[in-house]
mmCIF file of N, CA, C and O in Angstrom:
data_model
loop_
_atom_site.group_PDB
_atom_site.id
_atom_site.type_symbol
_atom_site.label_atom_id
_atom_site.label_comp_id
_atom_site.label_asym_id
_atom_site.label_seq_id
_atom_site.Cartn_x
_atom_site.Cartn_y
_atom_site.Cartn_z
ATOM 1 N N UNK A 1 2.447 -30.729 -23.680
ATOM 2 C CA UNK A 1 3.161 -30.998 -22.439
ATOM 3 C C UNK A 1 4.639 -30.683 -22.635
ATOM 4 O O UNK A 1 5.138 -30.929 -23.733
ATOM 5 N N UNK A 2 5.412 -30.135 -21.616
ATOM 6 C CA UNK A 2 6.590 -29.824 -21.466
ATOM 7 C C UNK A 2 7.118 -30.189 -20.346
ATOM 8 O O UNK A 2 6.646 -29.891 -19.248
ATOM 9 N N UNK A 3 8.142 -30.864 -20.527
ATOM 10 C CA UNK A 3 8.842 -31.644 -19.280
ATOM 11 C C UNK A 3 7.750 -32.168 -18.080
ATOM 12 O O UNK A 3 7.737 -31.810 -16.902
ATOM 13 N N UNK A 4 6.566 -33.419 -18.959
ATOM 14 C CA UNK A 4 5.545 -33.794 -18.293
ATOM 15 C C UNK A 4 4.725 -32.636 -17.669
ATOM 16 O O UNK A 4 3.878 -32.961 -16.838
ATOM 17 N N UNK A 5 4.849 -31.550 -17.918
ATOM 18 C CA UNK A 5 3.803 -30.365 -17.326
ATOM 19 C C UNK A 5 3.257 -30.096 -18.318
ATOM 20 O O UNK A 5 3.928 -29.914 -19.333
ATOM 21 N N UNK A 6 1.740 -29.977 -18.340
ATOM 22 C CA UNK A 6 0.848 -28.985 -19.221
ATOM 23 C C UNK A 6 1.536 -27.499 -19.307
ATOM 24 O O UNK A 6 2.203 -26.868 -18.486
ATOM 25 N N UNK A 7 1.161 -27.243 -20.454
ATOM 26 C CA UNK A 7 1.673 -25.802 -20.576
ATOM 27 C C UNK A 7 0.324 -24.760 -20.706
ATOM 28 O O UNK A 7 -0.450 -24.898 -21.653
ATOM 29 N N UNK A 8 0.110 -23.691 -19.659
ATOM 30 C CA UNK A 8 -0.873 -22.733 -20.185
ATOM 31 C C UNK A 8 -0.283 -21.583 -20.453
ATOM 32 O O UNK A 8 0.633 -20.909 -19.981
ATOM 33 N N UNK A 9 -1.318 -21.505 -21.658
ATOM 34 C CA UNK A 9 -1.036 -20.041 -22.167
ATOM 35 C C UNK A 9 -1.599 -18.702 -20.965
ATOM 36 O O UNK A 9 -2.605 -18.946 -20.299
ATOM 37 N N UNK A 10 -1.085 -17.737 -20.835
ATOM 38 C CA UNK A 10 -1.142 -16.501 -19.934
ATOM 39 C C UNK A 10 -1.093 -15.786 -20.926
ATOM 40 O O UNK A 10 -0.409 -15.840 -21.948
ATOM 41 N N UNK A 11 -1.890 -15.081 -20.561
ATOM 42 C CA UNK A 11 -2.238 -13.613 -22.102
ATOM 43 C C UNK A 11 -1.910 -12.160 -21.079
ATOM 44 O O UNK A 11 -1.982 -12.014 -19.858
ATOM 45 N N UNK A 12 -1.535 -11.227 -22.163
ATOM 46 C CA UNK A 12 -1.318 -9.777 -21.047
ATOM 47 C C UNK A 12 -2.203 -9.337 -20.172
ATOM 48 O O UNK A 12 -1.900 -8.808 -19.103
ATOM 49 N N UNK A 13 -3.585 -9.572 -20.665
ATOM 50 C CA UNK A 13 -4.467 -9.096 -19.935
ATOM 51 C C UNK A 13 -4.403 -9.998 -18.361
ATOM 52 O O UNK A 13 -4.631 -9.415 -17.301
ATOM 53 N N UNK A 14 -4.091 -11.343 -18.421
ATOM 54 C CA UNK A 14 -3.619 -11.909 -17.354
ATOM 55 C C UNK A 14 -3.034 -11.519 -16.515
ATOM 56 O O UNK A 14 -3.416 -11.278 -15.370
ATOM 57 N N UNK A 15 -1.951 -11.393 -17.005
ATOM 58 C CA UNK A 15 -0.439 -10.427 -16.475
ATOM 59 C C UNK A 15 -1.016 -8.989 -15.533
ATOM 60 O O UNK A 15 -0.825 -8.718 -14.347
ATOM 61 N N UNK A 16 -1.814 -8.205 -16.647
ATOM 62 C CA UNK A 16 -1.987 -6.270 -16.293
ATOM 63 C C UNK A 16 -3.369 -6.543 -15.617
ATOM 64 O O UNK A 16 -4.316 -5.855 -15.999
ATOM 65 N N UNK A 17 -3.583 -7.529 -14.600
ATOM 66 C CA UNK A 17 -4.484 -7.298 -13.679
ATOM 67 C C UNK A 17 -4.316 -5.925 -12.753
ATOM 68 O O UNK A 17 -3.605 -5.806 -11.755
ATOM 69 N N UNK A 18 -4.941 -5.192 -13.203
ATOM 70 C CA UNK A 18 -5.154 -3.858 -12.155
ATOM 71 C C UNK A 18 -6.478 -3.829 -11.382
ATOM 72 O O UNK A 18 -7.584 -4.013 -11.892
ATOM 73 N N UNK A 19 -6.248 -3.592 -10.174
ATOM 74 C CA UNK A 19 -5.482 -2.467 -9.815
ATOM 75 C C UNK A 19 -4.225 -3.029 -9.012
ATOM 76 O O UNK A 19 -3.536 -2.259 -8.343
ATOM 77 N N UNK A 20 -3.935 -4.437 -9.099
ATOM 78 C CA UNK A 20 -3.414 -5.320 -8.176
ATOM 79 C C UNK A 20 -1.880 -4.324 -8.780
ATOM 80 O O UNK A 20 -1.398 -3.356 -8.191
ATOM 81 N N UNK A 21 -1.342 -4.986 -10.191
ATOM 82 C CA UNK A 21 -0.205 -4.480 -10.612
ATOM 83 C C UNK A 21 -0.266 -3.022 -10.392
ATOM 84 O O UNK A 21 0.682 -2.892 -9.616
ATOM 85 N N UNK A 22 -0.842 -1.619 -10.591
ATOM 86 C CA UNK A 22 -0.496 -0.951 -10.736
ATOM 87 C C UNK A 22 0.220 -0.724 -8.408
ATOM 88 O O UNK A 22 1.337 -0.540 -7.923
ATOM 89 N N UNK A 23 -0.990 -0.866 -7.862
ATOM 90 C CA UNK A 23 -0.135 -1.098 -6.439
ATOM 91 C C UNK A 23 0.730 -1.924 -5.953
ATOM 92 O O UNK A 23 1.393 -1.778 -4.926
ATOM 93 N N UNK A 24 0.734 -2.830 -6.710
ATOM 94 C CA UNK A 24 2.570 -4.032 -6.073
ATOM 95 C C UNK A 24 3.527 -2.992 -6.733
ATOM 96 O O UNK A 24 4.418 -2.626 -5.966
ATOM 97 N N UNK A 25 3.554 -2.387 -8.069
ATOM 98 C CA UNK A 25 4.349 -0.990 -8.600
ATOM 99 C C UNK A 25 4.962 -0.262 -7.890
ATOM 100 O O UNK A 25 6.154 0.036 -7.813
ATOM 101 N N UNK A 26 3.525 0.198 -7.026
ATOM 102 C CA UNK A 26 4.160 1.295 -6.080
ATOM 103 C C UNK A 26 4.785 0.848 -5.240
ATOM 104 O O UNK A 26 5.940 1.273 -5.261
ATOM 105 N N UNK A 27 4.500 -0.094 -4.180
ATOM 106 C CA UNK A 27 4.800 -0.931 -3.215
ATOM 107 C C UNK A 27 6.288 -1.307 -3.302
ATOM 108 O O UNK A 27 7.046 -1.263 -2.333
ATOM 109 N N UNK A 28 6.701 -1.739 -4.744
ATOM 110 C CA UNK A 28 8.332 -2.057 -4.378
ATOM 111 C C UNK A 28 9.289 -0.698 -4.948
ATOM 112 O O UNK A 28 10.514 -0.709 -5.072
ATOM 113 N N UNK A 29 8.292 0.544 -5.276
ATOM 114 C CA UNK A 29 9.374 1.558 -5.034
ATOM 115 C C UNK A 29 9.304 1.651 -3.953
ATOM 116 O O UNK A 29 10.404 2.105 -3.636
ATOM 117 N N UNK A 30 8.400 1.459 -2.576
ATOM 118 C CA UNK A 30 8.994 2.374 -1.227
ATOM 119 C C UNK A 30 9.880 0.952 -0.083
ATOM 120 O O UNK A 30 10.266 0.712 1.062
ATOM 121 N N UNK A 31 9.817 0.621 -0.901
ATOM 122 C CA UNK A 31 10.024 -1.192 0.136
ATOM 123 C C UNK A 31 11.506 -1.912 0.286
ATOM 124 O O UNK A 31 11.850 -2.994 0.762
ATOM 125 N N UNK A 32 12.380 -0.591 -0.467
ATOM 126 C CA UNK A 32 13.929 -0.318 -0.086
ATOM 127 C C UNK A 32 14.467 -0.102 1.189
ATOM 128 O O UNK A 32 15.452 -0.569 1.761
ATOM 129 N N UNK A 33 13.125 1.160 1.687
ATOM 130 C CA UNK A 33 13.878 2.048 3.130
ATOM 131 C C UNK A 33 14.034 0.959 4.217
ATOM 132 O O UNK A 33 13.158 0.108 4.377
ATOM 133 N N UNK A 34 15.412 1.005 5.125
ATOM 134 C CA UNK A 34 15.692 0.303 6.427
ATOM 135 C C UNK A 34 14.634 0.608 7.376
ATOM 136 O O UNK A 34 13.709 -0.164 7.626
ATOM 137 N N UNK A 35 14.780 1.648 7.849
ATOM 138 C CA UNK A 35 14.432 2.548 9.324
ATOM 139 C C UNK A 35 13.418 3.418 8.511
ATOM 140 O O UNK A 35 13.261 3.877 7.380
ATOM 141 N N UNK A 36 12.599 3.363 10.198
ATOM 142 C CA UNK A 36 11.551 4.117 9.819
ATOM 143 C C UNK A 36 11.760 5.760 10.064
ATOM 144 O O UNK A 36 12.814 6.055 10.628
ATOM 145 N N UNK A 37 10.936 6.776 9.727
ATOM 146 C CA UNK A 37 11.263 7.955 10.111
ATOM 147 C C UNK A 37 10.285 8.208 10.495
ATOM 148 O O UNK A 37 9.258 7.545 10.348
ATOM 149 N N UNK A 38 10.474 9.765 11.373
ATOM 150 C CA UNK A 38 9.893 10.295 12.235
ATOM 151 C C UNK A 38 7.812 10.144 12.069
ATOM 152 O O UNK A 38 6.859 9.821 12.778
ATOM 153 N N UNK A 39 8.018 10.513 10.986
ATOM 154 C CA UNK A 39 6.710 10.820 10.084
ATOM 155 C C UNK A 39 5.727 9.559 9.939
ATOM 156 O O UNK A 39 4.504 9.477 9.827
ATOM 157 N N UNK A 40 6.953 8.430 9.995
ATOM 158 C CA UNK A 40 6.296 6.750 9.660
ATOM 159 C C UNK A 40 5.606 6.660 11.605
ATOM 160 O O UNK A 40 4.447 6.350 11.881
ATOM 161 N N UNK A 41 6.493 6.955 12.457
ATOM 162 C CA UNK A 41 6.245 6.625 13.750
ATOM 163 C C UNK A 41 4.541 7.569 14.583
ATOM 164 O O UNK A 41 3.794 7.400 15.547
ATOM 165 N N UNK A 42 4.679 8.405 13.578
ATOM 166 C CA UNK A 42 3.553 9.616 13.839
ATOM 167 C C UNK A 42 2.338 8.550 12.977
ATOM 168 O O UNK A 42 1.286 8.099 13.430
ATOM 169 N N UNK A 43 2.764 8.424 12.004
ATOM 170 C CA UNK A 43 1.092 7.762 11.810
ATOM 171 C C UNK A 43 1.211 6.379 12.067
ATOM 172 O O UNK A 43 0.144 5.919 11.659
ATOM 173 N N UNK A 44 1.974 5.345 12.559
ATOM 174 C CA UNK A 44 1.578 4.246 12.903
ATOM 175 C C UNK A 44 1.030 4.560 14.606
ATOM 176 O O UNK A 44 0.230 3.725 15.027
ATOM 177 N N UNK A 45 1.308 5.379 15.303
ATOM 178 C CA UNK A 45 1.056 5.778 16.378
ATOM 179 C C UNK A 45 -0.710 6.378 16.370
ATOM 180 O O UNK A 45 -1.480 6.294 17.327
ATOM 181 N N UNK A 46 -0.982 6.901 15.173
ATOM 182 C CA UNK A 46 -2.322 7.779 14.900
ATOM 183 C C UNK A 46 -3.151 6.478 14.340
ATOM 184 O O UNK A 46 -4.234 6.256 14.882
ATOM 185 N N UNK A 47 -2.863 5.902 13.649
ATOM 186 C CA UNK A 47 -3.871 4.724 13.012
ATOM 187 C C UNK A 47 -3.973 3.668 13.970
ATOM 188 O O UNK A 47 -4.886 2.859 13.803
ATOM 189 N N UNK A 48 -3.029 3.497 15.162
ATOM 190 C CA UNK A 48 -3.426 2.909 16.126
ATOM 191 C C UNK A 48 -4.583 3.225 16.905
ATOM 192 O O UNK A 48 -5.438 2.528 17.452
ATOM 193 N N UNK A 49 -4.359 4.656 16.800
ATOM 194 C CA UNK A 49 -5.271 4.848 18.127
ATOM 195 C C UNK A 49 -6.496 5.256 17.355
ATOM 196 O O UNK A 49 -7.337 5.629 18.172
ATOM 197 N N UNK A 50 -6.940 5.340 16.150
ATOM 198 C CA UNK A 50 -8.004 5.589 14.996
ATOM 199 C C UNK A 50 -8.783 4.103 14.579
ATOM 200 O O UNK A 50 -9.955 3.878 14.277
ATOM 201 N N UNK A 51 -7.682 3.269 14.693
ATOM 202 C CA UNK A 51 -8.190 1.849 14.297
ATOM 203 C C UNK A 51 -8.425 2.038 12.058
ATOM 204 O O UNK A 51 -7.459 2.538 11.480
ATOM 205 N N UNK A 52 -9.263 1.749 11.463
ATOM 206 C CA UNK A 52 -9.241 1.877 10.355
ATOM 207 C C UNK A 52 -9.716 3.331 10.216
ATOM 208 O O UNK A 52 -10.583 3.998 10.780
ATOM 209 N N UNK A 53 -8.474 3.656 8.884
ATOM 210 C CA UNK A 53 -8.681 5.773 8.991
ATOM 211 C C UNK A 53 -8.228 5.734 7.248
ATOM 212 O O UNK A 53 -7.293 5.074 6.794
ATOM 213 N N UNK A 54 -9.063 6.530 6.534
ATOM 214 C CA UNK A 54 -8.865 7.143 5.410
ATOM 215 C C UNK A 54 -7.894 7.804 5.169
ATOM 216 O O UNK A 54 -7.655 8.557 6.113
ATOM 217 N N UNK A 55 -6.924 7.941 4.031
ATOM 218 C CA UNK A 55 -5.305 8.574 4.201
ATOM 219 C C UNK A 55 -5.996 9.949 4.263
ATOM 220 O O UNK A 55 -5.457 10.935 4.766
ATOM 221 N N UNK A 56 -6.786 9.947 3.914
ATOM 222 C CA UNK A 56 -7.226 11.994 3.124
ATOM 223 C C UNK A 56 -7.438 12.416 4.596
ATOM 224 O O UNK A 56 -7.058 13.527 4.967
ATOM 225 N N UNK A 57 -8.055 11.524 5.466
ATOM 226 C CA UNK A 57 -8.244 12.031 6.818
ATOM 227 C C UNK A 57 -7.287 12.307 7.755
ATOM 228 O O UNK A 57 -7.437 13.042 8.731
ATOM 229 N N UNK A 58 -6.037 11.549 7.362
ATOM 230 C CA UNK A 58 -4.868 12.070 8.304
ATOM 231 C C UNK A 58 -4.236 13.112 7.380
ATOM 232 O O UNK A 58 -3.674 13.749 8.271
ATOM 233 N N UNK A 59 -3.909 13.757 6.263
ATOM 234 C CA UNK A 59 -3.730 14.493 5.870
ATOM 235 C C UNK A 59 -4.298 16.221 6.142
ATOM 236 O O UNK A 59 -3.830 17.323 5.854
ATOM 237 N N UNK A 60 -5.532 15.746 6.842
ATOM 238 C CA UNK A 60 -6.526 17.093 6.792
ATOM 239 C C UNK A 60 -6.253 17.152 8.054
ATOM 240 O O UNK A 60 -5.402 18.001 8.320
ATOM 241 N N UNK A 61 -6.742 16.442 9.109
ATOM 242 C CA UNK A 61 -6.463 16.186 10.481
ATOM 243 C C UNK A 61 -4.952 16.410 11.163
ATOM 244 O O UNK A 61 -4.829 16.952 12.261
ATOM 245 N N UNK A 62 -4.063 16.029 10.547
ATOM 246 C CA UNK A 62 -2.233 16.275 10.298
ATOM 247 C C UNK A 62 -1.782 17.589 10.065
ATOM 248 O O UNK A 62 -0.633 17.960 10.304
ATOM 249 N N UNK A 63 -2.704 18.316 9.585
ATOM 250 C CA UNK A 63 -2.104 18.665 8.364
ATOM 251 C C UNK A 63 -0.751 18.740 7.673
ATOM 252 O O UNK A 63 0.121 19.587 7.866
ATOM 253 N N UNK A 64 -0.723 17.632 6.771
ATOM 254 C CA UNK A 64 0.609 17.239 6.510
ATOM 255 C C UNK A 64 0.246 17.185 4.911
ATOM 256 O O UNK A 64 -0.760 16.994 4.227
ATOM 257 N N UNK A 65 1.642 17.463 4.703
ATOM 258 C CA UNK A 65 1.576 17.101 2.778
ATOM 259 C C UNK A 65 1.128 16.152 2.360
ATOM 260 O O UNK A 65 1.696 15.131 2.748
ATOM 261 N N UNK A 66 0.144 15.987 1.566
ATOM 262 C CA UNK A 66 -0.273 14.506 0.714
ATOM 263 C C UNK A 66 0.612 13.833 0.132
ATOM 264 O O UNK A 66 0.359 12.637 0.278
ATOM 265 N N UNK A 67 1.715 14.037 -0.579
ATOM 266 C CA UNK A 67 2.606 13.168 -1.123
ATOM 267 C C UNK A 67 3.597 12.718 -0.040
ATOM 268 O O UNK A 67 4.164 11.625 -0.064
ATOM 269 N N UNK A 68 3.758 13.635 0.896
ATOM 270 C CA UNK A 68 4.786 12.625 2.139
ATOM 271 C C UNK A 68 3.934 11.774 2.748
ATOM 272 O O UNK A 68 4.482 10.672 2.744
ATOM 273 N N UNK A 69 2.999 11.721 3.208
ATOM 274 C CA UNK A 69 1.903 10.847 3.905
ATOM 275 C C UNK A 69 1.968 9.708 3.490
ATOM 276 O O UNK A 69 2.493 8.714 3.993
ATOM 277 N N UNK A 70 1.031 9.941 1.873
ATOM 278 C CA UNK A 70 1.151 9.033 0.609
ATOM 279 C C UNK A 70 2.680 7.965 0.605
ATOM 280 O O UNK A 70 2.646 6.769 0.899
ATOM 281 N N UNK A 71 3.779 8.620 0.260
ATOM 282 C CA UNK A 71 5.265 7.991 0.490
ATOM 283 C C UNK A 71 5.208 7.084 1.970
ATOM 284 O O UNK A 71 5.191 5.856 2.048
ATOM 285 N N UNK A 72 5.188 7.873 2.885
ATOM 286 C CA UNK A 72 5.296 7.429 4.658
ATOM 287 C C UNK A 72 4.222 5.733 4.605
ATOM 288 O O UNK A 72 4.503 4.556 4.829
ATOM 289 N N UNK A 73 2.908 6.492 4.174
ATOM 290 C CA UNK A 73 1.771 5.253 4.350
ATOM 291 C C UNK A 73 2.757 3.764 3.316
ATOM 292 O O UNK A 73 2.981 2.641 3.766
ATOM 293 N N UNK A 74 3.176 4.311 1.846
ATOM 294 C CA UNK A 74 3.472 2.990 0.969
ATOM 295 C C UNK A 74 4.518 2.281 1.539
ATOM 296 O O UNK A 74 4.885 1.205 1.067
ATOM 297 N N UNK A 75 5.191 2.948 2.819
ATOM 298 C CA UNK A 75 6.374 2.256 3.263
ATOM 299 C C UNK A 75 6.297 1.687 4.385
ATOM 300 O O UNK A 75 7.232 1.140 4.969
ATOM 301 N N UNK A 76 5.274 1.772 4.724
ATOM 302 C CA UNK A 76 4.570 0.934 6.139
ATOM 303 C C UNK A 76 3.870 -0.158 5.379
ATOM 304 O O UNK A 76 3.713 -1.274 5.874
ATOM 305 N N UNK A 77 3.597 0.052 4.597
ATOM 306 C CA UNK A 77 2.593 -1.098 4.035
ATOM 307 C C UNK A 77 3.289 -1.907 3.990
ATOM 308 O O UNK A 77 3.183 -2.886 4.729
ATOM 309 N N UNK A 78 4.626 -1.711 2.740
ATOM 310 C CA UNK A 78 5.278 -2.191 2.428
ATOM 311 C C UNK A 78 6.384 -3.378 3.265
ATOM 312 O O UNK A 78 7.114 -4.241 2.778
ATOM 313 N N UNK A 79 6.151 -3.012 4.606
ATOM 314 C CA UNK A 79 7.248 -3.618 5.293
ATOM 315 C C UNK A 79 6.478 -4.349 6.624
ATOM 316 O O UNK A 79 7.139 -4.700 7.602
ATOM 317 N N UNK A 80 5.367 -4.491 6.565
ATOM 318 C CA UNK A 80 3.914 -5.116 6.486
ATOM 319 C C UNK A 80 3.431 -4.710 8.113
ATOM 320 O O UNK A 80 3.312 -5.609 8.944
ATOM 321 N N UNK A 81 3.169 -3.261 8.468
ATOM 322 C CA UNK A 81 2.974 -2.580 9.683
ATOM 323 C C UNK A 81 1.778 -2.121 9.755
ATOM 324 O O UNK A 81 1.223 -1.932 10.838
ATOM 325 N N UNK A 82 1.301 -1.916 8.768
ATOM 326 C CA UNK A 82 -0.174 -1.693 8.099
ATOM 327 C C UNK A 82 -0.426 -2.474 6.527
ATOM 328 O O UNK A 82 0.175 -3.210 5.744
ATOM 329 N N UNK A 83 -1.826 -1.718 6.682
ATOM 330 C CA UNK A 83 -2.557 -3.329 5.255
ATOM 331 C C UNK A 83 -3.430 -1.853 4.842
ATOM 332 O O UNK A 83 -3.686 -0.785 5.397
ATOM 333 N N UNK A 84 -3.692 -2.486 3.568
ATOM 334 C CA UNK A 84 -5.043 -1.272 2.890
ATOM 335 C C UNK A 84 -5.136 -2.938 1.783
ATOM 336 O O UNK A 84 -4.525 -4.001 1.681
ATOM 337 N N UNK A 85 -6.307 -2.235 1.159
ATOM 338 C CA UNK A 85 -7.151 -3.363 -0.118
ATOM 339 C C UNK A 85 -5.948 -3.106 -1.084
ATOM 340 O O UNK A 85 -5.640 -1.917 -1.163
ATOM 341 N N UNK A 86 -5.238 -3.934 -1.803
ATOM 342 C CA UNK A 86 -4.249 -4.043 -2.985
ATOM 343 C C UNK A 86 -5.128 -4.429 -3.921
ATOM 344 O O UNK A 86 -4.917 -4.036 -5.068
ATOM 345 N N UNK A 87 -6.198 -5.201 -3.679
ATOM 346 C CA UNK A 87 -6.623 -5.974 -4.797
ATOM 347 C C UNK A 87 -8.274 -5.168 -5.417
ATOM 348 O O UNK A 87 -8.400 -5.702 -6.519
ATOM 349 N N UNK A 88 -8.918 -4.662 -5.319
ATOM 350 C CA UNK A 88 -10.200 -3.931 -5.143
ATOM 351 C C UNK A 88 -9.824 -2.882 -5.782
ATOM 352 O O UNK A 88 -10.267 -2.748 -6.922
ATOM 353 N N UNK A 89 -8.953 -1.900 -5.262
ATOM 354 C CA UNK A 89 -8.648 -0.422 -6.177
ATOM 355 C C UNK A 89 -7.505 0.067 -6.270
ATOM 356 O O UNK A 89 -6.550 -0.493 -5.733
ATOM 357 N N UNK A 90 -7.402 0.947 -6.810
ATOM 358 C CA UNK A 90 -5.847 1.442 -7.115
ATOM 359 C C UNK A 90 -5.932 2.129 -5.546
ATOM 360 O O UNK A 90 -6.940 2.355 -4.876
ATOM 361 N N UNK A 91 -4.290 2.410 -5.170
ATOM 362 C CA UNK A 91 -4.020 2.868 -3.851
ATOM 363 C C UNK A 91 -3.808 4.555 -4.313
ATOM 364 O O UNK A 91 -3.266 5.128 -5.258
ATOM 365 N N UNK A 92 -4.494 4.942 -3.189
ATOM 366 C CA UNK A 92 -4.552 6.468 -3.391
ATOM 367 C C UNK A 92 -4.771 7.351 -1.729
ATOM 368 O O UNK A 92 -4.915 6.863 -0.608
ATOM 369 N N UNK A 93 -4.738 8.249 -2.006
ATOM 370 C CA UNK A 93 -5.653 8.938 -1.263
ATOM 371 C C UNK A 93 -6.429 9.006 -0.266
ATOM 372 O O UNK A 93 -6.284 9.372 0.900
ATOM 373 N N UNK A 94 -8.007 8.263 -1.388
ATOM 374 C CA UNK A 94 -8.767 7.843 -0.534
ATOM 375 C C UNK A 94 -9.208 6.660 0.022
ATOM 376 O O UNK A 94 -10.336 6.370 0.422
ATOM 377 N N UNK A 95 -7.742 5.719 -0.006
ATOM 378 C CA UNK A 95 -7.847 4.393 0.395
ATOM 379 C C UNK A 95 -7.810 4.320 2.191
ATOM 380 O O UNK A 95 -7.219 5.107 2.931
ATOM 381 N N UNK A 96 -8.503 3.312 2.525
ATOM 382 C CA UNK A 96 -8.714 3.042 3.876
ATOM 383 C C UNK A 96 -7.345 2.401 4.564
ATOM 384 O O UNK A 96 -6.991 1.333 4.063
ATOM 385 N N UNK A 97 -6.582 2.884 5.580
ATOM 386 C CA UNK A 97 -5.491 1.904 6.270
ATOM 387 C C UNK A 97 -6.094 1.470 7.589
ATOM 388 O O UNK A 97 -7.129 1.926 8.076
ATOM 389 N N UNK A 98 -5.041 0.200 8.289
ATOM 390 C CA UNK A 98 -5.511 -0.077 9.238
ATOM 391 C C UNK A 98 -3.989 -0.740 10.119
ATOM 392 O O UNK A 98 -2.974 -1.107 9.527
ATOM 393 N N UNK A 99 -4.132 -0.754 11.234
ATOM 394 C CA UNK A 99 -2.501 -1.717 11.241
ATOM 395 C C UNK A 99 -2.823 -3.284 10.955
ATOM 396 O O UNK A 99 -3.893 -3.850 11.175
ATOM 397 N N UNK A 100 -1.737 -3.801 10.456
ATOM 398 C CA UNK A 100 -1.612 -5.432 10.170
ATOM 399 C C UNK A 100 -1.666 -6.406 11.698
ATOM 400 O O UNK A 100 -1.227 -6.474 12.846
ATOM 401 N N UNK A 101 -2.436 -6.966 10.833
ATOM 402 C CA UNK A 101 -2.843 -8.489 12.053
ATOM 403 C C UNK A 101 -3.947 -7.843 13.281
ATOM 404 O O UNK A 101 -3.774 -8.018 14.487
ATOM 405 N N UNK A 102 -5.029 -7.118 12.713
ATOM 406 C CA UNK A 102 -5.809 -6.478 13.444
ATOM 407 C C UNK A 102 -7.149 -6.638 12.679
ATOM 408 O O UNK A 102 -8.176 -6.121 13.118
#
């Protein structure tokens, strides 16, 4: 006991729960930006009207670059306008979005 609290031990493997850590990672590199841009307003506008949509599918459907999408999608997430699974798989690609509180 320490200052009347039990103390537990936490081991790394505790800690390096993935795929959770490797996406909170990504999540607070894009979770700086103020304002949204043009690109953020185009797919919160498209996943509205899609309801739940695969990123690879607005990419093909868009046709838009995968890594701006990718960037655009982690910064919506991030600022909580849309949701995807954090906890289930690493964020990619072919992760499912949807908008938040829906």
């Amino acid at each position: 006991m320490l200052l009347g609290k039990p103390l537990i031990l936490v081991t790394e493997q505790q800690i390096r729960i993935n795929p959770i850590l490797n996406n909170l990672k990504l999540l607070h590199r894009y979770s700086g930006f103020q304002s949204l841009a043009p690109l953020q307003y185009k797919l919160l506008e498209l996943i509205k009207s899609l309801g739940m949509v695969r990123i690879i599918q607005i990419v093909q459907s868009q046709n838009l670059p995968e890594g701006e999408v990718l960037a655009s999608v982690l910064g919506l997430i991030s600022h909580g306008f849309i949701d995807t699974d954090l906890i289930n798989s690493n964020f990619g690609i072919q992760s499912n979005v949807w908008l938040a509180n829906e």
